Amino acid sequence: MAQTSFGLLATVLLLLVVLAEGGPPKPMKVKCQDKKFPSCYHKDLFCPVTCPHTCIADCDSCQPICVPQLPPPEPRSPKKVKCQDKNFPKCYHKDLFCPVNCPRTCIVDCDSCQPICVPPPLPPPKPRSPMKVKCQDKKFPKCYHKTFACPANCLRSCIADCDSCQPVCLPLSPPSTPNSPPPPDQAAGGKSVSCKNKLYPQCYRQKYQCPSACPDTCEVDCVTCSPVCDCNRPGAVCQDPRFVGADGLTFYFHGKKDDDFCLVTDSNLHINAHFIGRRNENMKRDFTWIQSLGILYNNHKLFISAKKTSTWNDALDRLDLAFDGQSITLPNREGVKYLEPNSNTTITRNRDTNSVVIEVEGNFQIKARVVPITEKESRIHNYGITEDDCFAHLDLGFKFYSLSEKVNGVLGQTYGSNYVSRVKMGIEMPVLGGDKEFESSGIFSTDCAVSRFSSTYKQEFDDFKCSSGMDGKGVVC
C-alpha cells in the first residue's frame, strides 16, 4: 500500500514538471489606451494562443488581435573594396570584401592585401553657445552693463563696443608688439599712439604709428586694435564738410556759406555749426567749411571757433572758446585743463595750440582742431584761396554717451534707431541734401525744422551772427 502511494506521488510530480517545462506560454496582457472607448478603456485583455506575445487591443471591438511579426532584416552584403596603390601590383585592383564585424566600413591594406576595419566617423560636435559680453564703461550709461551675445562668426571671441552698443569680433591675428615693424600704410615718422582703455586688455598700451594719410592726427581703435585717422572715425566732420555717420558711411553736406546748420539735436543737446566758404563760378554751390560751433546742453552754452587767419602759423593759437558767454583763455601748453565743475565740463588742450578736447561727463565728447586750407589743397580742388584768408576752420570728432532714439540733425540722425541713409552710395562724393531741414537762424538758435531740444535756458544769443569782427557777449568770430 505504501509503495502504491509513493508511486502515485512520483507520477504527479513528474506531470507537474512536464507541464512546467513544455506547457503553452503564458499569454501577454494588453489594454485599450483610447479614452474614446470608455467601456473598453484599460480593460485587461490577453493575447490569443496563436500569438501569445504579438497582439494589440482593438478598442472598437474590445478584443485582442494578432499583429504579424516582421522577419529579422537580412544581413547586408559586405562592401567590396580594392587596393588603389600601383606600388603593390599583386594587390592592385584585387576584389576584397569587408569583414563580418564591419561589413560596410573597411579599407584595403595594400601591404598585407587584406581588408581592415576603420572606426566610424565621429559625430559632429555640438554647436557652441555664443559667449555673453557686457559694456563695462560707465561713460556710456545707456549701454553700461547691457548684455550681448557674440555674433555667429565669432561665437567665443568678441567684446562689447560701448560706443556703438554692439558686440564686435576680436581680430583673428594677435596685435603686433611694440617692437614689430609698422605696416606699410603707417608713416615712418608718424606720431606714436596707443590704446589707453583698460577695458580692451588685448590692445591696451600697444603702440602704433599713425597712417601716412594722417601722420599726426590719429588714434588707436581699441576694438580693432589698429590706428585710424581722426577724420575717418564714426562721428568725424572734416574738410569740405565730410561726415562719417554712426553707421561708418561717409557723406558730404555742403550747406551754404555764412549760414548756420543743426548738426545734432536731442532733448538735452543741440549743436549748431556756422559755415564759411567761397563761391566757385563754375559750380552751383559754395565751397564750405565749419568755422564755429554753438553747443547747448543742460542749462549751458559753449562756443568754439576758428579765428579768421591770413597766413597760417601752427605755433600761433587761432582758437576761441566761451562758456555761458564768458571768454575762456587757456595757456598754450599741452595738457592744460579748464574745468566747470557745476556742469561737469572739461576742456583740455591735447596739443600746445589749436586743438582741444571738450568733454561733458555722461553727455558728449568733442575733439576740435583748427586747420587751414593749404596752397596744395586749394590748387587741387580749385578753392581759389587768397593770401588775405586761409579759411581756418574746424576739423571735428564727436562721441556721444546718452543720445535718445529720436536724435536728429545732419550728423545726429545717423545715431537714430530708425535711421536709413538717404545718401546715394557708390559714387565718388555722396552728398546729403536738406539745407532747409537743418538750417538755423543763429549759432545758438534751436529753430531748425528737425529740432528736438527742450531747455528752459534763456536764449540771449538767438540773434548772434558769426561774421568778421566781434559780436555777442564774450564771443569772438
XYZ file of C-alpha atoms in Angstrom:
477
model
C 0.000 0.000 0.000
C 2.833 2.355 0.890
C 4.598 1.501 -2.334
C 1.418 2.287 -4.315
C 1.053 5.761 -2.652
C 4.684 6.608 -3.267
C 4.367 5.699 -6.968
C 1.279 7.861 -7.376
C 3.050 10.883 -5.801
C 6.028 10.482 -8.124
C 3.726 10.385 -11.139
C 2.014 13.652 -10.099
C 5.355 15.414 -9.586
C 6.608 14.227 -12.944
C 3.438 15.518 -14.622
C 3.898 18.929 -12.987
C 7.490 19.158 -14.239
C 6.401 18.239 -17.753
C 3.677 20.904 -17.670
C 6.107 23.494 -16.305
C 8.717 22.818 -18.953
C 6.674 22.048 -22.003
C 3.327 23.706 -21.405
C 1.960 26.523 -23.558
C 3.470 30.047 -22.941
C 1.593 32.444 -20.732
C -0.298 34.962 -22.935
C 0.667 38.684 -22.772
C -1.796 41.060 -21.180
C -2.808 44.116 -23.260
C -5.116 47.081 -22.630
C -7.056 49.602 -24.687
C -5.484 53.039 -24.206
C -8.083 55.128 -26.067
C -10.432 57.079 -23.763
C -12.923 57.405 -26.608
C -13.979 53.831 -25.820
C -14.884 54.068 -22.121
C -16.373 50.555 -21.950
C -13.059 49.090 -23.090
C -10.588 51.667 -21.775
C -7.947 49.981 -19.585
C -9.791 46.643 -19.626
C -7.441 43.663 -19.240
C -7.252 41.530 -22.404
C -4.986 38.570 -23.162
C -3.323 37.660 -26.424
C -4.762 34.598 -28.268
C -2.950 31.236 -28.243
C -1.942 31.757 -31.875
C 0.055 34.891 -30.987
C 0.644 34.871 -27.242
C 3.168 37.732 -27.359
C 2.329 39.674 -30.520
C -1.110 41.187 -30.181
C -2.744 44.533 -29.548
C -6.101 45.589 -28.138
C -8.710 46.646 -30.724
C -10.667 49.234 -28.720
C -13.622 49.242 -31.128
C -14.365 45.518 -30.788
C -12.692 45.330 -27.373
C -10.829 42.204 -28.469
C -7.135 41.276 -28.682
C -5.957 40.849 -32.270
C -2.762 39.355 -33.604
C -0.260 41.537 -35.450
C 2.220 39.998 -37.885
C 5.744 39.707 -36.590
C 8.255 41.208 -39.015
C 11.053 38.892 -40.052
C 14.546 39.911 -38.988
C 16.332 42.121 -41.566
C 18.564 40.275 -43.956
C 22.225 40.886 -43.297
C 23.763 43.447 -45.641
C 26.198 42.101 -48.153
C 29.769 43.093 -47.356
C 31.172 46.075 -49.161
C 33.657 45.353 -51.926
C 36.907 47.286 -51.715
C 40.057 47.437 -53.835
C 43.661 48.464 -53.403
C 44.319 51.644 -55.420
C 48.088 51.834 -54.975
C 50.020 50.736 -58.078
C 53.125 50.217 -55.921
C 51.560 46.886 -54.862
C 50.990 45.124 -58.229
C 49.928 41.817 -56.677
C 47.146 43.511 -54.750
C 46.325 46.423 -57.083
C 42.596 46.357 -58.042
C 42.067 42.969 -56.427
C 38.496 42.470 -55.190
C 38.301 42.145 -51.410
C 35.285 42.164 -49.080
C 34.829 43.822 -45.706
C 34.903 41.505 -42.653
C 31.704 40.445 -40.876
C 32.344 42.753 -37.913
C 32.487 45.830 -40.191
C 30.636 44.903 -43.390
C 30.412 48.495 -44.665
C 33.315 50.337 -43.012
C 36.632 48.888 -44.126
C 39.579 49.773 -46.317
C 42.293 47.768 -48.058
C 45.729 47.486 -46.547
C 47.689 47.124 -49.793
C 50.778 45.908 -47.981
C 49.084 42.829 -46.465
C 46.412 42.764 -49.192
C 43.713 42.386 -46.540
C 40.577 44.368 -45.718
C 40.779 46.075 -42.332
C 38.078 47.762 -40.270
C 38.158 51.510 -39.740
C 36.271 53.238 -36.924
C 33.097 55.087 -37.967
C 33.423 58.876 -38.220
C 32.902 60.827 -35.035
C 29.588 62.641 -34.711
C 29.755 66.368 -35.461
C 30.463 68.469 -32.380
C 27.531 70.145 -30.725
C 27.223 73.819 -31.665
C 28.750 76.035 -29.004
C 26.523 78.618 -27.424
C 27.619 82.208 -28.041
C 29.610 83.927 -25.310
C 27.834 86.734 -23.431
C 29.635 90.075 -23.092
C 28.797 93.376 -21.377
C 29.748 97.019 -21.763
C 31.850 97.950 -18.717
C 32.391 101.657 -19.458
C 30.264 103.915 -17.241
C 30.737 106.797 -19.690
C 28.020 105.155 -21.787
C 25.084 104.925 -19.328
C 22.593 103.678 -21.934
C 24.877 100.782 -22.817
C 26.595 100.162 -19.468
C 26.123 96.568 -18.254
C 23.915 95.739 -21.235
C 24.395 92.085 -22.221
C 25.157 90.959 -25.797
C 25.687 87.571 -27.427
C 28.736 87.237 -29.683
C 27.928 87.163 -33.442
C 27.766 83.835 -35.292
C 31.137 84.396 -36.988
C 32.969 84.780 -33.657
C 30.888 82.919 -31.055
C 33.618 82.889 -28.404
C 35.820 85.866 -29.314
C 34.015 89.184 -29.169
C 33.773 92.224 -26.925
C 31.135 94.878 -26.330
C 31.844 98.172 -28.117
C 30.214 100.649 -25.739
C 30.275 103.493 -28.267
C 28.109 101.696 -30.847
C 26.499 99.494 -28.140
C 27.100 96.396 -30.262
C 29.161 93.193 -29.907
C 32.171 93.205 -32.238
C 34.507 90.363 -33.178
C 38.078 90.491 -31.984
C 40.726 90.492 -34.733
C 41.884 86.995 -35.660
C 45.556 87.909 -35.780
C 47.183 88.980 -32.500
C 48.153 92.649 -32.223
C 51.687 93.491 -33.134
C 54.142 94.049 -30.310
C 55.826 97.403 -29.741
C 58.996 96.089 -31.392
C 57.238 94.907 -34.558
C 57.909 96.896 -37.762
C 54.983 99.176 -38.709
C 52.699 98.055 -41.551
C 53.336 99.683 -44.978
C 50.391 102.095 -44.604
C 51.808 103.558 -41.375
C 54.044 106.585 -41.723
C 57.695 106.046 -40.872
C 57.818 109.324 -38.952
C 54.190 109.328 -37.848
C 53.012 110.105 -34.352
C 53.162 107.159 -31.943
C 49.760 106.295 -30.459
C 48.420 103.559 -28.190
C 45.169 102.201 -26.803
C 44.543 103.758 -23.388
C 41.377 101.883 -22.464
C 41.987 99.095 -19.931
C 38.661 97.525 -20.889
C 40.405 96.190 -24.026
C 43.261 94.182 -22.475
C 44.271 92.563 -25.779
C 45.154 96.017 -27.130
C 45.841 98.117 -24.020
C 49.125 100.087 -24.300
C 50.032 98.528 -27.671
C 51.886 101.220 -29.658
C 51.321 102.093 -33.304
C 52.324 104.849 -35.701
C 49.736 106.997 -37.426
C 48.958 106.118 -41.075
C 50.710 108.095 -43.802
C 47.402 109.816 -44.672
C 47.309 111.458 -41.211
C 50.821 111.269 -39.698
C 49.934 113.261 -36.565
C 46.120 113.085 -36.281
C 45.096 109.552 -35.468
C 44.250 107.347 -32.512
C 44.080 103.629 -31.891
C 40.710 101.957 -32.288
C 40.897 99.653 -29.266
C 38.204 97.388 -30.704
C 40.095 96.520 -33.899
C 43.469 97.363 -32.311
C 44.648 99.464 -35.259
C 45.456 103.161 -35.828
C 42.664 105.130 -37.528
C 42.768 108.692 -38.873
C 40.643 111.038 -36.756
C 38.693 112.116 -39.846
C 37.816 108.503 -40.737
C 36.205 107.528 -37.441
C 32.415 107.489 -36.940
C 31.354 110.920 -35.713
C 34.037 112.806 -37.668
C 33.324 116.062 -39.525
C 36.285 117.385 -41.532
C 37.312 119.275 -44.660
C 34.617 120.460 -47.139
C 32.256 119.123 -44.665
C 32.846 115.410 -44.955
C 30.788 113.489 -42.387
C 31.274 109.934 -41.136
C 27.966 108.743 -39.675
C 27.447 106.399 -36.745
C 26.998 103.604 -39.308
C 30.515 104.276 -40.658
C 29.218 105.584 -44.012
C 30.787 108.765 -45.413
C 28.765 111.594 -46.938
C 29.113 115.322 -47.683
C 26.853 118.154 -46.588
C 27.758 121.491 -48.174
C 25.133 123.800 -46.702
C 25.712 127.479 -47.546
C 28.451 129.914 -46.633
C 27.676 132.373 -43.810
C 24.714 130.245 -42.641
C 24.152 128.070 -39.560
C 23.040 124.454 -39.630
C 21.995 121.981 -36.963
C 24.462 119.084 -36.685
C 22.915 117.356 -33.661
C 19.623 117.970 -31.893
C 18.243 115.932 -28.994
C 16.216 116.618 -25.863
C 19.305 117.631 -23.833
C 21.864 118.502 -26.525
C 21.813 120.840 -29.507
C 24.844 121.598 -31.691
C 24.807 124.178 -34.484
C 27.654 124.839 -36.907
C 28.465 128.065 -38.702
C 29.653 127.527 -42.273
C 32.167 129.752 -44.073
C 33.113 129.369 -47.721
C 33.806 130.638 -51.194
C 31.684 130.632 -54.309
C 33.108 128.828 -57.333
C 31.875 130.433 -60.535
C 31.919 127.083 -62.324
C 29.729 125.386 -59.707
C 26.187 125.810 -58.441
C 27.241 125.530 -54.794
C 29.681 127.068 -52.333
C 32.898 125.513 -51.124
C 32.171 125.394 -47.391
C 33.904 124.594 -44.105
C 32.779 124.637 -40.458
C 34.188 127.723 -38.730
C 32.475 127.510 -35.322
C 30.110 125.525 -33.112
C 27.352 126.650 -30.775
C 26.592 123.911 -28.217
C 23.610 123.909 -25.862
C 23.253 121.304 -23.109
C 21.514 121.250 -19.744
C 21.342 124.994 -18.989
C 24.688 125.917 -20.541
C 26.105 127.295 -23.772
C 29.546 126.517 -25.139
C 31.133 128.251 -28.104
C 34.209 127.158 -30.058
C 35.543 128.889 -33.137
C 38.488 129.218 -35.506
C 39.716 132.806 -35.860
C 39.985 134.373 -39.278
C 43.612 133.984 -40.351
C 45.548 135.257 -43.345
C 48.911 133.438 -43.145
C 48.919 130.193 -41.200
C 51.443 129.529 -38.428
C 50.724 126.438 -36.349
C 52.713 127.864 -33.425
C 50.109 130.622 -33.023
C 46.847 129.659 -31.373
C 43.805 130.553 -33.501
C 41.167 129.002 -31.250
C 38.369 130.896 -29.478
C 36.347 129.447 -26.603
C 33.492 130.805 -24.485
C 31.361 129.225 -21.758
C 27.972 130.768 -20.901
C 29.063 133.955 -22.642
C 32.403 134.308 -20.807
C 35.586 134.037 -22.862
C 37.986 131.221 -21.884
C 41.760 131.636 -22.046
C 43.930 128.514 -21.998
C 47.754 128.687 -21.757
C 49.475 127.327 -24.856
C 50.621 124.078 -23.307
C 49.508 120.510 -23.955
C 47.586 119.024 -21.037
C 46.243 122.321 -19.663
C 42.640 121.946 -18.464
C 39.692 124.245 -17.958
C 37.083 122.902 -15.508
C 33.473 123.907 -14.984
C 32.547 121.691 -12.002
C 28.905 122.773 -11.843
C 28.338 121.488 -15.380
C 30.790 118.519 -15.415
C 32.513 120.258 -18.329
C 36.224 119.827 -19.040
C 38.233 121.479 -21.828
C 41.746 120.091 -22.324
C 44.475 121.102 -24.745
C 45.718 117.943 -26.477
C 48.366 119.971 -28.346
C 50.166 123.183 -27.438
C 47.988 125.179 -29.843
C 44.863 124.936 -31.995
C 43.488 121.675 -30.619
C 41.260 120.830 -27.631
C 39.106 118.021 -26.270
C 35.779 119.104 -24.780
C 34.006 116.597 -22.555
C 30.744 116.794 -20.648
C 30.506 113.775 -18.375
C 27.770 111.371 -19.417
C 26.763 113.501 -22.407
C 29.355 114.045 -25.146
C 32.992 114.483 -26.138
C 34.230 116.726 -28.968
C 37.736 116.836 -30.386
C 38.256 120.112 -32.225
C 41.307 121.223 -34.194
C 41.834 124.447 -36.145
C 43.350 123.788 -39.581
C 43.910 125.990 -42.656
C 43.315 125.414 -46.341
C 46.809 124.863 -47.717
C 48.049 126.092 -51.098
C 48.249 122.479 -52.279
C 44.614 121.778 -51.297
C 43.469 124.990 -52.942
C 45.313 124.098 -56.148
C 43.978 120.517 -56.295
C 40.339 121.426 -55.556
C 40.283 124.882 -57.208
C 39.239 126.560 -53.960
C 40.741 129.891 -55.040
C 42.186 130.693 -51.603
C 43.964 134.077 -51.494
C 46.709 135.431 -49.239
C 44.317 137.518 -47.157
C 42.397 134.497 -45.800
C 43.464 130.842 -45.492
C 39.927 129.937 -44.339
C 40.959 128.440 -40.998
C 38.242 126.027 -39.948
C 37.490 123.197 -37.536
C 38.132 119.506 -38.032
C 35.870 117.761 -35.528
C 35.367 114.366 -33.929
C 32.180 113.683 -31.953
C 31.420 110.966 -29.430
C 28.047 110.755 -27.708
C 27.186 108.946 -24.490
C 23.418 109.327 -23.998
C 21.570 110.182 -27.219
C 17.920 109.222 -27.484
C 16.434 107.168 -30.304
C 14.832 110.315 -31.773
C 18.044 112.323 -32.179
C 18.263 114.317 -35.411
C 20.496 116.774 -37.263
C 22.915 116.392 -40.166
C 25.148 114.077 -38.115
C 22.783 113.249 -35.243
C 20.217 111.484 -37.431
C 22.752 108.713 -38.160
C 22.576 107.751 -34.453
C 18.758 107.378 -34.527
C 17.174 103.959 -34.042
C 15.251 104.045 -37.343
C 17.895 105.793 -39.451
C 18.167 104.740 -43.080
C 20.736 106.627 -45.155
C 19.270 108.889 -47.831
C 22.647 109.312 -49.468
C 23.246 107.719 -52.868
C 26.209 105.463 -52.194
C 28.704 104.063 -54.684
C 29.599 107.458 -56.149
C 32.774 109.450 -55.613
C 31.134 112.169 -53.494
C 27.816 111.081 -51.900
C 26.042 114.308 -50.917
C 23.256 114.756 -48.350
C 20.721 117.449 -49.162
C 18.238 119.078 -46.807
C 19.586 122.610 -46.331
C 16.148 123.930 -45.307
C 15.548 120.968 -42.991
C 18.684 121.652 -40.918
C 19.098 125.444 -41.273
C 19.037 127.522 -38.060
C 18.601 131.264 -37.728
C 21.657 131.671 -35.465
C 24.591 129.862 -33.916
C 22.645 129.269 -30.667
C 19.145 129.041 -32.160
C 17.105 125.865 -31.818
C 14.595 126.659 -34.550
C 15.698 124.238 -37.262
C 12.834 122.154 -38.665
C 14.072 118.933 -37.039
C 14.842 120.435 -33.610
C 14.366 118.144 -30.604
C 15.961 120.377 -27.965
C 13.910 121.322 -24.905
C 15.621 123.639 -22.420
C 14.435 126.476 -20.212
C 17.713 128.341 -20.674
C 17.262 131.968 -21.742
C 18.075 132.342 -25.440
C 20.167 135.506 -25.106
C 22.268 134.716 -28.212
C 19.457 133.947 -30.663
C 20.324 136.968 -32.788
C 24.054 136.209 -32.708
C 25.695 136.029 -36.144
C 29.218 134.835 -36.907
C 30.955 137.128 -39.365
C 34.089 139.234 -39.379
C 34.730 141.285 -36.266
C 33.208 140.781 -32.821
C 29.584 140.077 -31.948
C 27.843 138.845 -28.840
C 28.900 138.591 -25.233
C 32.419 137.259 -24.749
C 32.473 135.628 -28.207
C 34.947 136.297 -30.997
C 34.458 135.051 -34.580
